[in-house]
PDB file of C-alpha atoms in Angstrom:
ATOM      1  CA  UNK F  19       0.000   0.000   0.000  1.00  0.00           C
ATOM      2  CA  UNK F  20       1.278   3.544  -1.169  1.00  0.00           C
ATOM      3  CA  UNK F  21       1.794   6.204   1.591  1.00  0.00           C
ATOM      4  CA  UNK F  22       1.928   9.809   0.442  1.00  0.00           C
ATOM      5  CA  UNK F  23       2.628  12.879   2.522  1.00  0.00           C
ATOM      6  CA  UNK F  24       3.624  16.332   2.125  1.00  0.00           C
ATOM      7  CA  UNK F  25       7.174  17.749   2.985  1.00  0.00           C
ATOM      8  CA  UNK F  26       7.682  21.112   4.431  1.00  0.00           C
ATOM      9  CA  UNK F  27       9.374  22.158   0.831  1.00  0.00           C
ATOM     10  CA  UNK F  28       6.288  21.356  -0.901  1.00  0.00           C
ATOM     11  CA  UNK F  29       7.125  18.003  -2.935  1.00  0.00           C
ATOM     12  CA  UNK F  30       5.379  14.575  -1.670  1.00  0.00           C
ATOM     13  CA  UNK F  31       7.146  12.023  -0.931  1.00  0.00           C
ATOM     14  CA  UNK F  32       5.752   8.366  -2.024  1.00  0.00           C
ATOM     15  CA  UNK F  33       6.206   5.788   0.261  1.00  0.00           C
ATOM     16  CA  UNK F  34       5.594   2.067  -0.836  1.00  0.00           C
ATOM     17  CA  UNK F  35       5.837  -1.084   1.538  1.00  0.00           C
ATOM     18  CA  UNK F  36       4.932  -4.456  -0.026  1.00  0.00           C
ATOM     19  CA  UNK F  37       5.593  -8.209   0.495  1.00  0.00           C
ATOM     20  CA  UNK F  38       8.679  -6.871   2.468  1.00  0.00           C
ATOM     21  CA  UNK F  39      10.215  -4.153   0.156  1.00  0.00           C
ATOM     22  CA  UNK F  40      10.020  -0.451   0.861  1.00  0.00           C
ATOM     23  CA  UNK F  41      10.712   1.851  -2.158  1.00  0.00           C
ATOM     24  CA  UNK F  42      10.069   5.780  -1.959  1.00  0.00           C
ATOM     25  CA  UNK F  43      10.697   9.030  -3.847  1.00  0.00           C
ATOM     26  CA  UNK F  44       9.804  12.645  -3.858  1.00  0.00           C
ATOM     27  CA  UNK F  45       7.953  14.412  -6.609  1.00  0.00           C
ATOM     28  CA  UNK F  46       6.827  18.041  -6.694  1.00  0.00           C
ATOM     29  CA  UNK F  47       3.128  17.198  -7.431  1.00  0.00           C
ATOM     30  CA  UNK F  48       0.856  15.012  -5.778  1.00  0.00           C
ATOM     31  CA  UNK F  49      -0.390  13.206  -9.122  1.00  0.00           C
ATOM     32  CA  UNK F  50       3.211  12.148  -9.737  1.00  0.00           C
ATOM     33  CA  UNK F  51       3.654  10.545  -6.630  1.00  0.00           C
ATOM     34  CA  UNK F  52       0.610   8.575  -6.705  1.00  0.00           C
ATOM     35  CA  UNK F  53       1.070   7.381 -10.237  1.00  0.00           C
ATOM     36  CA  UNK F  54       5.153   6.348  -9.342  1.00  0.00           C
ATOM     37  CA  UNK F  55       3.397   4.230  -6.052  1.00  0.00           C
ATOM     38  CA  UNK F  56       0.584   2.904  -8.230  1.00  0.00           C
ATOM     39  CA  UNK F  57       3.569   1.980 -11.017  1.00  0.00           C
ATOM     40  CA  UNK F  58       5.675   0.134  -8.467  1.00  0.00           C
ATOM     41  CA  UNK F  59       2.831  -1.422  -6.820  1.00  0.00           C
ATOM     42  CA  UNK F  60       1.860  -2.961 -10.276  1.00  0.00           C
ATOM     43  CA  UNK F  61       4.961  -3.850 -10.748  1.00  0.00           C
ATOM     44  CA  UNK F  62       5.616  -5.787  -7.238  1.00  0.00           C
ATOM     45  CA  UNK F  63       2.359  -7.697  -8.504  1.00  0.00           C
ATOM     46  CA  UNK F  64       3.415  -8.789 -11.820  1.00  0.00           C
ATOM     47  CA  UNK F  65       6.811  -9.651 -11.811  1.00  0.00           C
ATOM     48  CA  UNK F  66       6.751 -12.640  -9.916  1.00  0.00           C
ATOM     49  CA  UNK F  67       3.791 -14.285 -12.177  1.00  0.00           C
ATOM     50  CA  UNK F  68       6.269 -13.488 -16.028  1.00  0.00           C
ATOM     51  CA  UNK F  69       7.811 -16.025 -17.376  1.00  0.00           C
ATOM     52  CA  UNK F  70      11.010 -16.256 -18.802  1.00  0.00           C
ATOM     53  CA  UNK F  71      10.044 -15.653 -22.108  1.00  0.00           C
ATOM     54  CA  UNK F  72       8.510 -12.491 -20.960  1.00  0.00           C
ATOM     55  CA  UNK F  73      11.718 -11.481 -18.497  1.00  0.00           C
ATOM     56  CA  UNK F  74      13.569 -12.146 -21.637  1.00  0.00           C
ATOM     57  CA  UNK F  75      11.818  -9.949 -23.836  1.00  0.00           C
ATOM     58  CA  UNK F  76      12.237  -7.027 -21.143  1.00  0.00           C
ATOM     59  CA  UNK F  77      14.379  -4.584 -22.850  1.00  0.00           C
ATOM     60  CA  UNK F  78      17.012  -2.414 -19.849  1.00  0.00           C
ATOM     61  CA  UNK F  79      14.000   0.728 -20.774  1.00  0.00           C
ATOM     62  CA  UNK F  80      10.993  -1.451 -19.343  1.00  0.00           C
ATOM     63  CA  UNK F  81      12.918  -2.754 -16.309  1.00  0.00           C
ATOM     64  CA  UNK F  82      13.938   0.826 -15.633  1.00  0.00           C
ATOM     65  CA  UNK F  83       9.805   1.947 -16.224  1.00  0.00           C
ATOM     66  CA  UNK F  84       8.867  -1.273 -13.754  1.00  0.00           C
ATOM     67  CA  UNK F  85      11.265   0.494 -10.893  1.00  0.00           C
ATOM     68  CA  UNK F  86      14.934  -1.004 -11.995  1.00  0.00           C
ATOM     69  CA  UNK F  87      16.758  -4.011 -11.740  1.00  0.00           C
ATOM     70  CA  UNK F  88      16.791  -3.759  -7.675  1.00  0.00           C
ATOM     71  CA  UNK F  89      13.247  -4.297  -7.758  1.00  0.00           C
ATOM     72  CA  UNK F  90      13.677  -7.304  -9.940  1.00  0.00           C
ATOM     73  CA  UNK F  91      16.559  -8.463  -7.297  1.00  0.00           C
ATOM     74  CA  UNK F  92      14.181  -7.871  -4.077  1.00  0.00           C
ATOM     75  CA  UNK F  93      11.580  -9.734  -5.561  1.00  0.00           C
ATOM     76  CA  UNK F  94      14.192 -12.791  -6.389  1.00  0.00           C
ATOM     77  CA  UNK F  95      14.213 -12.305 -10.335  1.00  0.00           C
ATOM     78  CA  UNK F  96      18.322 -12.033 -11.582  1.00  0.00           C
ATOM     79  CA  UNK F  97      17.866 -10.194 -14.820  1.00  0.00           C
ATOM     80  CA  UNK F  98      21.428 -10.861 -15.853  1.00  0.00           C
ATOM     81  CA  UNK F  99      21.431 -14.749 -15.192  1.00  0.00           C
ATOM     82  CA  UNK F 100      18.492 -14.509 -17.334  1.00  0.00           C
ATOM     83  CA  UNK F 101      19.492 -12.490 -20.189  1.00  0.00           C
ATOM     84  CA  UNK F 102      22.574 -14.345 -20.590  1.00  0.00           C
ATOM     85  CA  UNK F 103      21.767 -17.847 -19.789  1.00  0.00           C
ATOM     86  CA  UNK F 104      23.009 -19.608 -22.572  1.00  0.00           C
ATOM     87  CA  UNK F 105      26.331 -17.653 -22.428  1.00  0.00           C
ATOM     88  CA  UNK F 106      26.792 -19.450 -19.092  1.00  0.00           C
ATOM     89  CA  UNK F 107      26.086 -22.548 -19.971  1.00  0.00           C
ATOM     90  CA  UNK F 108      28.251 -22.624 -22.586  1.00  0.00           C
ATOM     91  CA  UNK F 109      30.864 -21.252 -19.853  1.00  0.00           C
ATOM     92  CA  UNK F 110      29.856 -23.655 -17.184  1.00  0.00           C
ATOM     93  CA  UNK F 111      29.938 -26.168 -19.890  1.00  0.00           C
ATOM     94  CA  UNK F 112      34.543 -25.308 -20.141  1.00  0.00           C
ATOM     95  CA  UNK F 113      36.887 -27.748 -17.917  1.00  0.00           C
ATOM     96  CA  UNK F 114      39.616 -25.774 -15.557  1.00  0.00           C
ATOM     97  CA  UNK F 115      42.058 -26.415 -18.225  1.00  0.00           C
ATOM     98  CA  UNK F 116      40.303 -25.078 -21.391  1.00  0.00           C
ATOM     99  CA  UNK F 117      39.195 -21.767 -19.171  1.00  0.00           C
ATOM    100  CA  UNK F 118      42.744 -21.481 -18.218  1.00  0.00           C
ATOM    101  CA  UNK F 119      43.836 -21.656 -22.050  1.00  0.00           C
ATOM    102  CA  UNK F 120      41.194 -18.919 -23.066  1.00  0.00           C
ATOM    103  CA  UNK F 121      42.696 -15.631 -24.094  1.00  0.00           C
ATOM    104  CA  UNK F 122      41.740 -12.372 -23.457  1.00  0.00           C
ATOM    105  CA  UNK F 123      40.185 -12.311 -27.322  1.00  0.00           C
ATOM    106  CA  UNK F 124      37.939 -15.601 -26.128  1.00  0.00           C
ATOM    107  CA  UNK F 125      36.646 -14.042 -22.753  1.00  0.00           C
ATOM    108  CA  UNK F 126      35.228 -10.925 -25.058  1.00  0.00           C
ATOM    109  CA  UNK F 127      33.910 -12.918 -27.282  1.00  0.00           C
ATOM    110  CA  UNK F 128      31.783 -15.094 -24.590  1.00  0.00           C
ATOM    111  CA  UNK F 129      30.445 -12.471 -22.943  1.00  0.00           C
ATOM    112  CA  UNK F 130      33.355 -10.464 -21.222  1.00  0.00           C
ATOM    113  CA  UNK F 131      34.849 -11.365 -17.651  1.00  0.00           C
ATOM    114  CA  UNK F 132      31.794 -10.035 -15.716  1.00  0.00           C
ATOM    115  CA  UNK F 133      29.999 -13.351 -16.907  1.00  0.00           C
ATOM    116  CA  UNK F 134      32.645 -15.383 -16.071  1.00  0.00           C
ATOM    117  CA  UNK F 135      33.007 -14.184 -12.447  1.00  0.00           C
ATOM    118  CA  UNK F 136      29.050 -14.328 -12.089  1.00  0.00           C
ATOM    119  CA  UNK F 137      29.232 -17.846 -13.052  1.00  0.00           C
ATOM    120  CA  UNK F 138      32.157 -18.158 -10.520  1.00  0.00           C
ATOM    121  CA  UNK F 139      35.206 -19.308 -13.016  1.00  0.00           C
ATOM    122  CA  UNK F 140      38.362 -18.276 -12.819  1.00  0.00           C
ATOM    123  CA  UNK F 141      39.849 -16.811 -15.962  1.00  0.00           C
ATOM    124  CA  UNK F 142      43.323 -15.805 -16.792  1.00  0.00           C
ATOM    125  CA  UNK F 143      42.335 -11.860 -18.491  1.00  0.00           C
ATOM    126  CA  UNK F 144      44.562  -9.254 -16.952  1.00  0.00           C
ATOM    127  CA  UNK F 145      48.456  -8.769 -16.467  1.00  0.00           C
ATOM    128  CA  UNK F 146      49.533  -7.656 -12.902  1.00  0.00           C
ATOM    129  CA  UNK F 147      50.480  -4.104 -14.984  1.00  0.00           C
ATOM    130  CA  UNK F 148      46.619  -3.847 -15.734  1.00  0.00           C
ATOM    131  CA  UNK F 149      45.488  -4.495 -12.218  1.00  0.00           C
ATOM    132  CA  UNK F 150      48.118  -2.464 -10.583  1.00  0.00           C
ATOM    133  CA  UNK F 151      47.203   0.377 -12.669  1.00  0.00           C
ATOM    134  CA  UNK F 152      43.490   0.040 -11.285  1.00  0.00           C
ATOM    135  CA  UNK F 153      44.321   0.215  -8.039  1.00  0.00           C
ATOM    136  CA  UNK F 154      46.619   2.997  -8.429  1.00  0.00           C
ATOM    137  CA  UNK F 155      44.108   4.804 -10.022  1.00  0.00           C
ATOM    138  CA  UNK F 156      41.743   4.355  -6.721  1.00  0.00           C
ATOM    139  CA  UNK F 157      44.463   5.209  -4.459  1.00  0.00           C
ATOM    140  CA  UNK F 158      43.502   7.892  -2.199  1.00  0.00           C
ATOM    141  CA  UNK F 159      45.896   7.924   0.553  1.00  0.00           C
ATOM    142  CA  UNK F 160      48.811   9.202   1.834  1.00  0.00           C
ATOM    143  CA  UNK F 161      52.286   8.139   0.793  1.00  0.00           C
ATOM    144  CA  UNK F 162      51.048   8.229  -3.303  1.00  0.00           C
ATOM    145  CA  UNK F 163      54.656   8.093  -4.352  1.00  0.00           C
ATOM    146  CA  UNK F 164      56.091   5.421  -2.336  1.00  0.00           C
ATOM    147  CA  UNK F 165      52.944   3.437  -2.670  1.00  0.00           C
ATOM    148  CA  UNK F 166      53.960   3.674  -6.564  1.00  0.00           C
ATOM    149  CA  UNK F 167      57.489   2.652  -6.571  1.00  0.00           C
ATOM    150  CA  UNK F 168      56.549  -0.293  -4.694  1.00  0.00           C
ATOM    151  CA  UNK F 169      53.798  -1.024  -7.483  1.00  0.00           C
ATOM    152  CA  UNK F 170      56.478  -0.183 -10.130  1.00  0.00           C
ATOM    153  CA  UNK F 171      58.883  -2.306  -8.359  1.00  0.00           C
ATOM    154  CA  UNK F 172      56.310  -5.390  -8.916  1.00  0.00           C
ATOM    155  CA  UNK F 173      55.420  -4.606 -11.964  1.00  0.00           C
ATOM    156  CA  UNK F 174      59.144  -4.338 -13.597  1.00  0.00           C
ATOM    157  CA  UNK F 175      59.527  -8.433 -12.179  1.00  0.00           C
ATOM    158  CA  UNK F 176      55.627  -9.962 -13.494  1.00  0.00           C
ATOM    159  CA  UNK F 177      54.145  -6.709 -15.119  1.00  0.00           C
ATOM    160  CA  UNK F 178      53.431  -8.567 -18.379  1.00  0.00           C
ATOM    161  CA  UNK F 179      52.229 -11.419 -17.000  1.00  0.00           C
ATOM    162  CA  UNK F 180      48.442 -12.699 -16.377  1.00  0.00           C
ATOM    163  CA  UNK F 181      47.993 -12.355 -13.050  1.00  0.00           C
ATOM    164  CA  UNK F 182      47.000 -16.301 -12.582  1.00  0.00           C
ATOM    165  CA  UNK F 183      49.926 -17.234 -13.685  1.00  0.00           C
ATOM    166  CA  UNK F 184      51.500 -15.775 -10.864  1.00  0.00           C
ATOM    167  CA  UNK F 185      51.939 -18.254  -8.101  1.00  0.00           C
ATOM    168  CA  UNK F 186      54.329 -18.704  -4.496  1.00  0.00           C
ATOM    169  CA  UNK F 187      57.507 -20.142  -6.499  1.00  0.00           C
ATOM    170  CA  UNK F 188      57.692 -16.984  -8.360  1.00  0.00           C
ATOM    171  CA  UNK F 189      58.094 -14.651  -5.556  1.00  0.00           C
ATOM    172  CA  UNK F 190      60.411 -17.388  -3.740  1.00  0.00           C
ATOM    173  CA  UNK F 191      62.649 -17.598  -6.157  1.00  0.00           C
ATOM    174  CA  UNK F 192      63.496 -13.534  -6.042  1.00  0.00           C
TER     175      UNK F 192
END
C-alpha cells in the first residue's frame, strides 16, 4: 500500500511497503507521486507471475519503467542470469584447463569477464600491470609516491604477466 505525505518544501514524498520491500521518492506534485506508487505497486504484482520468455523480452528501458533491476533483485528475479543464460552454460559447460587456455580475445567474445566471475570461473584476463594500474588509479591515501614505486617495483619483475599465472615459487625464487 502507497503512503503519500507532504514535505515542508512542498514536494510529496511516495512511500511504498509491499511483500517486504520499501521503495520511496519525492515528486513536486501530488499526481506524480501517486502514479510512481501505483507503477511500483503494479509492478511488485506482476513480476513474480512473467515467465522467462517475458523477463527475456524485457528490454534495460521497461525494467527501468517497472522500478529497476533492484526491484527485480528484491523480488528474487536475476535479470542478468536470465538475459545471458546460454552464455553461461556454454561457460559452465569449459573444464579448468580449457578456461585457463582462453585468451583475453575468447573471454570478449563469450560475454566479457563479468559473466565469467558471475558464473564463478576463474579466468586468466589481466596482467599484474593492468590491475596495478586500477588500483593505483583508486588510491587515495597518503604516501602516493612510495605506494607507486613499490607497485612499479612489482610490476618491472611480473608486469606482463596474467595475473593467474603468478603463483608462491615466483616470488620465492626472487
Amino acid at each position: 500500500m502507497a503512503y503519500i505525505r507532504p514535505l515542508a518544501n512542498g514536494n510529496f514524498r511516495a512511500d511504498v511497503r509491499m511483500k517486504g520491500i520499501v521503495k520511496n521518492k519525492t515528486f513536486p506534485t501530488e499526481v506524480l507521486a501517486q502514479a510512481w506508487a501505483d507503477k511500483i505497486e503494479h509492478s511488485i504484482k506482476v513480476v513474480p507471475l512473467m515467465d522467462q520468455a517475458q523477463l527475456l523480452a524485457l528490454s534495460d528501458t521497461d525494467i527501468e519503467k517497472m522500478g529497476g533491476s533492484d526491484l527485480f533483485e528484491q523480488l528474487g528475479i536475476d535479470l542478468f542470469a536470465i538475459h545471458h543464460q546460454a552464455k553461461l552454460a556454454a561457460i559452465n559447460a569449459l573444464s579448468k584447463k580449457e578456461l585457463l587456455q582462453l585468451s583475453p580475445q575468447d573471454i570478449e567474445r563469450m560475454g566479457g569477464a563479468e559473466l565469467f566471475i558471475q558464473a564463478g570461473k576463474r579466468i586468466r584476463y589481466k596482467t599484474l600491470r593492468e590491475v596495478c594500474n586500477e588500483y593505483l588509479s583508486r588510491w587515495n591515501k597518503k604516501d602516493y609516491q612510495g605506494q607507486m614505486q613499490r607497485v612499479d617495483y612489482w610490476c618491472k619483475l611480473f608486469g606482463d604477466r596474467i595475473m593467474t599465472d603468478i603463483d608462491i615459487f615466483d616470488l620465492r625464487e626472487l
